[in-house]
Every structure is written in C-alpha cells, then in structure tokens.
Short mmCIF file of C-alpha atoms in Angstrom, two decimals:
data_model
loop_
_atom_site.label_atom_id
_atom_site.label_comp_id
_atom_site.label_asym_id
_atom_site.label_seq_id
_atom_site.Cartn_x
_atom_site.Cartn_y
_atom_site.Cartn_z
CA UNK O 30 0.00 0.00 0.00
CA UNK O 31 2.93 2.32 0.87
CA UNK O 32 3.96 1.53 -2.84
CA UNK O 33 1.19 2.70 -4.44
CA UNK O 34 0.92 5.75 -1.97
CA UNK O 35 3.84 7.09 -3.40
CA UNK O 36 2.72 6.38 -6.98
CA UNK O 37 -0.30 8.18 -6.66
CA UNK O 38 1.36 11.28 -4.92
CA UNK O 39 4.68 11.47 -7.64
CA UNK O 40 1.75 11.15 -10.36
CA UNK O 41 -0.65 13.69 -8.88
CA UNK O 42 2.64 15.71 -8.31
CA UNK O 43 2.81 15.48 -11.99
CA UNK O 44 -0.44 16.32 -13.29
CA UNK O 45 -0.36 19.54 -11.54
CA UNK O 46 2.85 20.85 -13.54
CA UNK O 47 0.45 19.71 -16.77
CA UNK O 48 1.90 16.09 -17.16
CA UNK O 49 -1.28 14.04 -16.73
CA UNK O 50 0.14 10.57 -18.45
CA UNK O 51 1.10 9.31 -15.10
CA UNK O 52 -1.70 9.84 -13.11
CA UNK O 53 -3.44 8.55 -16.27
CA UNK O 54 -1.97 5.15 -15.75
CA UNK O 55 -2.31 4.92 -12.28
CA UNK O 56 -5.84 5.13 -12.43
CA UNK O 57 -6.10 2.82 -15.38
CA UNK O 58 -3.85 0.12 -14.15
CA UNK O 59 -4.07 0.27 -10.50
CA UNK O 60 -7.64 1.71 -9.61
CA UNK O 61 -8.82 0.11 -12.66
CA UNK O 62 -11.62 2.91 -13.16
CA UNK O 63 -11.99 4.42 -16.42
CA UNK O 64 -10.40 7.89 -17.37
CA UNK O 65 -12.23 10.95 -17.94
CA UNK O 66 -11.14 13.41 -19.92
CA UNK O 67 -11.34 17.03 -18.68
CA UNK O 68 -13.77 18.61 -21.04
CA UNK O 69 -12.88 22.44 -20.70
CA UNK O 70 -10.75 22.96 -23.49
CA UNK O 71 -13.17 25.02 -25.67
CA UNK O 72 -11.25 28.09 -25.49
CA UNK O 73 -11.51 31.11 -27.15
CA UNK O 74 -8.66 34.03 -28.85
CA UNK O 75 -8.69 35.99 -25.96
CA UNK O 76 -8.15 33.24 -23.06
CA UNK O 77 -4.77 33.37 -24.08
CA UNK O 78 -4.29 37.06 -22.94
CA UNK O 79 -3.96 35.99 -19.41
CA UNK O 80 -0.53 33.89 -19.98
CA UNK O 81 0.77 37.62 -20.94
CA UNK O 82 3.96 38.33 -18.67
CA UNK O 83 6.41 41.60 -18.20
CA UNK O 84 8.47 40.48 -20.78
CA UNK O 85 9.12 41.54 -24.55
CA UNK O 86 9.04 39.06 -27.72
CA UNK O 87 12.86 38.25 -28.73
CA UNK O 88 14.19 38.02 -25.31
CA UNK O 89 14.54 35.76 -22.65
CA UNK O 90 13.22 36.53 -18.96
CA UNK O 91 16.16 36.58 -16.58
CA UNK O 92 14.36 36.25 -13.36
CA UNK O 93 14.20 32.31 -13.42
CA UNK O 94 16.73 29.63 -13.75
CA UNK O 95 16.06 28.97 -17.97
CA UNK O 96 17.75 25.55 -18.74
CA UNK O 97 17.59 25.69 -22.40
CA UNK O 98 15.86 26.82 -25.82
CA UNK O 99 13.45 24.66 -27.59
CA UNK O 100 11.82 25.50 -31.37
CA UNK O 101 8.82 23.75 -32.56
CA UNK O 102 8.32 24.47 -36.77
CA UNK O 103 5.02 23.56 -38.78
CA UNK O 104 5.92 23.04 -42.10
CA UNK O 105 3.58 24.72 -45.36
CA UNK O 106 3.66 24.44 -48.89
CA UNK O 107 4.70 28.44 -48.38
CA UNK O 108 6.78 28.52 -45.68
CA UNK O 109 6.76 27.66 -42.44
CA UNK O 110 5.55 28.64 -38.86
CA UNK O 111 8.07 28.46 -35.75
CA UNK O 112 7.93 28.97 -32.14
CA UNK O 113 10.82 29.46 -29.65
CA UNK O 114 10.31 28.80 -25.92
CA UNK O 115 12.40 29.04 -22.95
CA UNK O 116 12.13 26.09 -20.39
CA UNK O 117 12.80 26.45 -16.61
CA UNK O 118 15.06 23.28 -15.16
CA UNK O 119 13.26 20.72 -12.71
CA UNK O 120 10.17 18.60 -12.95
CA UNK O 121 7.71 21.31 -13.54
CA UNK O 122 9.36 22.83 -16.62
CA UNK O 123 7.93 26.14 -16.32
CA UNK O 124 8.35 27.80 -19.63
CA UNK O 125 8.10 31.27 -21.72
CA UNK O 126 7.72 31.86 -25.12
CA UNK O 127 10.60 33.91 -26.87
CA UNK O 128 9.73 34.30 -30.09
CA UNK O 129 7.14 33.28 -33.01
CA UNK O 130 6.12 34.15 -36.58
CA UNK O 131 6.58 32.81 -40.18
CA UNK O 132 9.20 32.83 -42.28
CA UNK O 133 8.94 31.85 -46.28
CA UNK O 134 12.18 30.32 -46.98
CA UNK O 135 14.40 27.99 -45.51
CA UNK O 136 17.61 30.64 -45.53
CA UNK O 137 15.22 32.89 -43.18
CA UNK O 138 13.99 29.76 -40.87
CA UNK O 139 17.73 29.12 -40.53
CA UNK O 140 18.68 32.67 -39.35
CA UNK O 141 15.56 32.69 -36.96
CA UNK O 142 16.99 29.63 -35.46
CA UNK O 143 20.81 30.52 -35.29
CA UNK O 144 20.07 33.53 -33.93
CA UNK O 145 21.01 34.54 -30.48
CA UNK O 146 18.24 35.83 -27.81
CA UNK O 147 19.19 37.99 -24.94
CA UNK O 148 18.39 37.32 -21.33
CA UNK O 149 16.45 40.26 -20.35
CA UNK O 150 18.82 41.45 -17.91
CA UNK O 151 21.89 41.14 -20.45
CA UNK O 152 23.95 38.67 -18.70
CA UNK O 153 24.13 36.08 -21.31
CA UNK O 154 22.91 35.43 -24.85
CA UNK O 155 21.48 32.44 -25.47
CA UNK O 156 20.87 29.73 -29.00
CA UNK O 157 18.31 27.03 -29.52
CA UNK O 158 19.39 24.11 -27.95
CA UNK O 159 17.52 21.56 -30.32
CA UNK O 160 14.38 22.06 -32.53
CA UNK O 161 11.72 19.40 -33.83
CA UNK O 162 10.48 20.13 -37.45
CA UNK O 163 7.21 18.79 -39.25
CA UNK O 164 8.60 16.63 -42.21
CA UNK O 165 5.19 15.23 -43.31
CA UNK O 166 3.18 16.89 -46.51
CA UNK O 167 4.71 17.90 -49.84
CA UNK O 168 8.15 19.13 -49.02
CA UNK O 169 8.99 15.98 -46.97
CA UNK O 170 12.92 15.82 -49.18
CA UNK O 171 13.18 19.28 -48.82
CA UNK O 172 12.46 19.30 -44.87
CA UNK O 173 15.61 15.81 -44.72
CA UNK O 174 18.11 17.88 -46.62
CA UNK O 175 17.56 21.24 -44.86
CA UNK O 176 18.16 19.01 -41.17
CA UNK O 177 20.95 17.04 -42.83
CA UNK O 178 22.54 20.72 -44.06
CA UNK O 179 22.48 23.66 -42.35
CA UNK O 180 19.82 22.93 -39.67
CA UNK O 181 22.57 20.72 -38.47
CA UNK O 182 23.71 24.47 -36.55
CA UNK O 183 20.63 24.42 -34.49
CA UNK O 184 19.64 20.45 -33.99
CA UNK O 185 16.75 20.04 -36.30
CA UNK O 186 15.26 16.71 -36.51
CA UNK O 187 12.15 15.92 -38.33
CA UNK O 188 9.22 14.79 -37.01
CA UNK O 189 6.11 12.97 -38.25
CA UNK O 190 3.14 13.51 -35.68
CA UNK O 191 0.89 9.87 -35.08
CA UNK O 192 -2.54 10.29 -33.16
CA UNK O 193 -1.17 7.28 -31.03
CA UNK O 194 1.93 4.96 -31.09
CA UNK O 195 2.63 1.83 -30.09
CA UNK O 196 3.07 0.92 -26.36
CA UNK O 197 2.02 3.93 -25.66
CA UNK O 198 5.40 5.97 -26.01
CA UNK O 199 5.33 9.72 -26.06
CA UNK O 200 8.00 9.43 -29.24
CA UNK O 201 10.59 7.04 -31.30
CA UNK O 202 13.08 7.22 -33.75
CA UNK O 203 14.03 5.68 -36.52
CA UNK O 204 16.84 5.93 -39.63
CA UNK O 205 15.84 7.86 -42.57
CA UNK O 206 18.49 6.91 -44.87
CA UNK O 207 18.98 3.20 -46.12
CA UNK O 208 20.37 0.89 -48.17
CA UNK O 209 18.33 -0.24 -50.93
CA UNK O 210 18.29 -4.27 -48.84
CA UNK O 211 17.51 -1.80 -45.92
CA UNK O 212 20.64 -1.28 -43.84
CA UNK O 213 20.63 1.93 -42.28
CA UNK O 214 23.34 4.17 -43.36
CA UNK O 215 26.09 5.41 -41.01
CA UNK O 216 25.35 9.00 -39.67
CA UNK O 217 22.13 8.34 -40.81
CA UNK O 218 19.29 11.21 -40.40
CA UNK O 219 16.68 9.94 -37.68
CA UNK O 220 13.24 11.03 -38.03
CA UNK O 221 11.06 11.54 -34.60
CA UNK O 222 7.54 9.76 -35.21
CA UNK O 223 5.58 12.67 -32.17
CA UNK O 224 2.61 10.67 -30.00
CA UNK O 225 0.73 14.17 -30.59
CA UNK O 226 -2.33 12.59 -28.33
CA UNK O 227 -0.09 12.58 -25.47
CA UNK O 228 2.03 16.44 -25.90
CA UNK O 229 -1.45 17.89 -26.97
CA UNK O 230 -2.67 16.38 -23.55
CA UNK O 231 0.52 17.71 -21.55
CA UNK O 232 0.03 21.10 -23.36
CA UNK O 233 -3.49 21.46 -22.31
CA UNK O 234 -2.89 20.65 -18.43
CA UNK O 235 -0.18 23.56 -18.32
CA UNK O 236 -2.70 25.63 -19.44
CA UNK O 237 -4.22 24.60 -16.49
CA UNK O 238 -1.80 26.19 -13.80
CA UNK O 239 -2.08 29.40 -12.60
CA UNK O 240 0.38 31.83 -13.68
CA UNK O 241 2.10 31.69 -9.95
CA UNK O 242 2.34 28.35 -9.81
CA UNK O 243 5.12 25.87 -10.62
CA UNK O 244 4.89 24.70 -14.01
CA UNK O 245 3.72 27.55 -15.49
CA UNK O 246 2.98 28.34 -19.32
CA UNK O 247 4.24 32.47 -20.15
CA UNK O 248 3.45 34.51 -23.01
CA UNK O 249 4.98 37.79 -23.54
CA UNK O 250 3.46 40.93 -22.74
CA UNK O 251 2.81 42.13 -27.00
CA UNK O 252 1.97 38.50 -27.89
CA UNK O 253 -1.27 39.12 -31.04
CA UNK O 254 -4.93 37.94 -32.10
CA UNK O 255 -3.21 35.59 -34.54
CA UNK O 256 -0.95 33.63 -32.17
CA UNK O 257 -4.00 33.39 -29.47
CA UNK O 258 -6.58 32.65 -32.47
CA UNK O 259 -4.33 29.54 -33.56
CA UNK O 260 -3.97 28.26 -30.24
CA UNK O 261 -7.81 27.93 -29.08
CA UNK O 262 -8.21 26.03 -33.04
CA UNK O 263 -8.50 22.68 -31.55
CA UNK O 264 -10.23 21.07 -28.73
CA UNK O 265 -10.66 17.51 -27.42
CA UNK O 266 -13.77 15.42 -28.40
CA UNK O 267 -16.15 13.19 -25.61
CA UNK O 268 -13.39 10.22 -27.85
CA UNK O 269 -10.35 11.84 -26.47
CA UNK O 270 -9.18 13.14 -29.76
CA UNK O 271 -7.94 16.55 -30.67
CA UNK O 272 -9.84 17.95 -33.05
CA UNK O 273 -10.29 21.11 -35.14
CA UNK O 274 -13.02 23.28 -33.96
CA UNK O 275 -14.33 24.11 -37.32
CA UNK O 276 -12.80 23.14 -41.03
CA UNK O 277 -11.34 26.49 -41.47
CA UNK O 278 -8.91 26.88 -38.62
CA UNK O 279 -5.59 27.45 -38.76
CA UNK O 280 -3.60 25.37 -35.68
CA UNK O 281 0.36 26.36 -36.97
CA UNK O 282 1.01 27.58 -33.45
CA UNK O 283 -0.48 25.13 -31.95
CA UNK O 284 1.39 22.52 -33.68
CA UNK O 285 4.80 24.18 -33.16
CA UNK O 286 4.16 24.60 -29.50
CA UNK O 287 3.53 20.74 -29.36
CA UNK O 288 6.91 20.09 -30.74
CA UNK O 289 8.95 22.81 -29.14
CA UNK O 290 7.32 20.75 -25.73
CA UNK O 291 7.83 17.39 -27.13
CA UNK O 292 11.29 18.66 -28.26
CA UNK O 293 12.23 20.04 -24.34
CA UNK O 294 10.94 16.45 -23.31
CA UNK O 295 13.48 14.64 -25.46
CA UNK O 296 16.15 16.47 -24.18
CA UNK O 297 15.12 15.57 -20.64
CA UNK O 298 15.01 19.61 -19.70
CA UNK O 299 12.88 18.26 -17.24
CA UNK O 300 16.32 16.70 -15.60
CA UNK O 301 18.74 20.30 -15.30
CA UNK O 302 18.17 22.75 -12.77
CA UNK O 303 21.65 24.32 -15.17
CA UNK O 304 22.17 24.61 -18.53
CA UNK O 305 23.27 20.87 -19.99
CA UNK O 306 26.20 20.48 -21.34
CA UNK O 307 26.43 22.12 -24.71
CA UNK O 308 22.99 23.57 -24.09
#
C-alpha cells in the first residue's frame, strides 16, 4: 500500500505541472476505473491574454533559472511557422515563449533559429538548444536535406506527428536513410515519429496552472490575435481526440508549441536545474 501511496502522490505531483500521463496510468492500471477526460478545453482568442507576462518578444526573462531553448516548426507548402520557448530546469518545466512568426524560406527559418536571444537582464545570450520540425506533406525531401545541411547548426530533426503509437510511447526514432536491402546508413538522419495525443494532452494541463504556480505556461506581454486565435483552433472530443473546432482553422502555433514541448521532453530539460552540457 505504501507503494502505491507514493505512486499516486509522484503522479498527482505530476499532473499539476500539466503532465497528466502518469496519473493517467495509475488510475487505469491500478484503480482500474476508467479515465475521464477534462472537457474544458473550448477556449476562445482571448483566453490566451492571461498567460501575458512583463516580458518583450525576442528576449529571454532573466528572473528564473532557464535551462535551455526549444523550437517547434510547422511546415507549409509556403513557408513555415516556428515557435521558440524558454524552459525552466526541474520537474515542472515552467516555460516562456521567446519568439514566433513565419518565415517563407528555408535561408530565413535558418537565421531565426541561429540567432542569439538575450536574457532580459543582459547577462548572457542564449541559442536554440535543439528544434523538432514537421517533415510530413509535400516538401517531406526538402524538410531531410535542410536538417541534414544547415539545420545541423541548431539540432533540427524531423518529425512525423501519429494520433497514437505503439506501447504507448510519447516518441521514437528511426533511420531515414537506407540501403536499398535496408541497412541503415552510417550518420544516418533519424526522423522523430511525435505521440501528438499525449504532448497535446501535456500542453493542455499547463494551461491549467495558474500563472504563480510551478509549471507555469508564459506569453509575452505584445503577444497578437493571430498567435491566441491559432492556439484555441482545436479542442478535445467526448473520444479523447484533438480535433479542429471548425474546417477552417488554422492550428500552426499550436502545432509548433507541441513540438517545441515534445522537443524540451526529449532532451530531458525536465532533468537540469543548469544549462546541460552544450545547451
């Protein structure tokens, strides 16, 4: 009983810094009750506003240990939307959002993601420590030879988000580049299939905790309509499933949020209350 004590309170622990996959299981597997879903997240544009922080866009807050840079990038037939977020070290990977927009070529997407961003209080500058990138839709060779080239600088691997994946696994990798009988290549590119179920799930519980609280998700202070607009375009249906709320909306943000998340949890942020090594 002590056992499962402590496996209840590390998972509850969990869900309150918005990672519910835990607490999920335990009351699955152990309680054996079914679980429910919250059912609150029908948000609208201006919800958003509230995440707003004393902070401007391009820089990076200076009043809490930041651990590292993540960028999440939703790939278009014209260009491509990114995100760049700032995570805090520890379990609750408290995060802020650095930077966002679109940029129509890959040359531009690379300077966006080379660049450096200054802590707010000038002490350092700081570079994207690793960056997921959407590889799926019509410019899936262009996507492999802009990671294998120069988004080698910033630690771009490609991604190809699944609704589930097997085992239950929040992400997996495999070798792009084979053999024709199928052995992988040395130095091989390795493309990162996303459990987008699960990071869409995470996402939504941080958007859960106050602003106060450990875990928190930040916005800065001149964020616009069309950032918040994209991120209340999906919800989750009475099946579980994230869908669009209506056939028209546009969810870029929302998508590169989910990777520059999944991204930090790949690194293991959630493991450095410092910088990592080469971070």
């Amino acid at each position: 009983w002590s056992d499962l004590v402590m496996m209840f309170l590390t998972a509850n622990r969990k869900s309150k810094n918005g990672y519910i996959e835990d607490l999920k299981t335990f009351v699955c597997s152990v309680l054996a009750e079914p679980w429910v879903n919250r059912s609150d997240t029908m948000r609208e544009a201006d919800f958003f506003l509230s995440f707003c922080c004393d902070y401007s866009q391009g820089t990076v807050p200076s009043y809490m240990d930041v651990v590292g840079l993540t960028a999440g990038i939703d790939t278009q037939d014209n260009g491509f939307y990114y995100v760049i977020r700032a995570w805090g070290g520890g379990e609750a990977l408290e995060s802020w959002l650095v930077d966002y927009g679109f940029c129509e070529t890959f040359d531009e997407l690379h300077r966006v993601l080379t660049a450096k961003y200054p802590a707010e209080d000038g002490s350092r500058m700081w570079d994207v420590s690793g960056c997921f990138m959407d590889a799926m839709g019509h410019r899936t060779p262009e996507v492999y030879n802009f990671c294998r080239g120069i988004g080698r600088a910033a630690r771009v691997i490609p991604t190809k988000g699944e609704q589930t994946l097997n085992g239950g696994t929040p992400f997996s990798f495999s070798a792009v580049d084979r053999e024709r009988s199928g052995k992988v290549l040395p130095g091989s590119l390795q493309l990162c299939r996303i459990n987008t179920t699960h990071f869409k799930d995470w996402l939504d519980g941080k958007l859960h905790i106050g602003q106060d609280d450990l875990g928190a998700w930040h916005l800065p202070e001149t964020v616009d309509h069309e950032y918040c607009l994209q991120m209340s375009s999906e919800y989750r249906d009475d099946n579980g499933k994230w869908v669009p709320r209506t056939a028209q909306a546009r969810n870029h943000y929302w998508d590169c949020e989910v990777l520059a998340l999944a991204r930090a949890s790949s690194m293991k942020l959630d493991r450095y209350r410092q910088p990592p090594p080469g971070g």
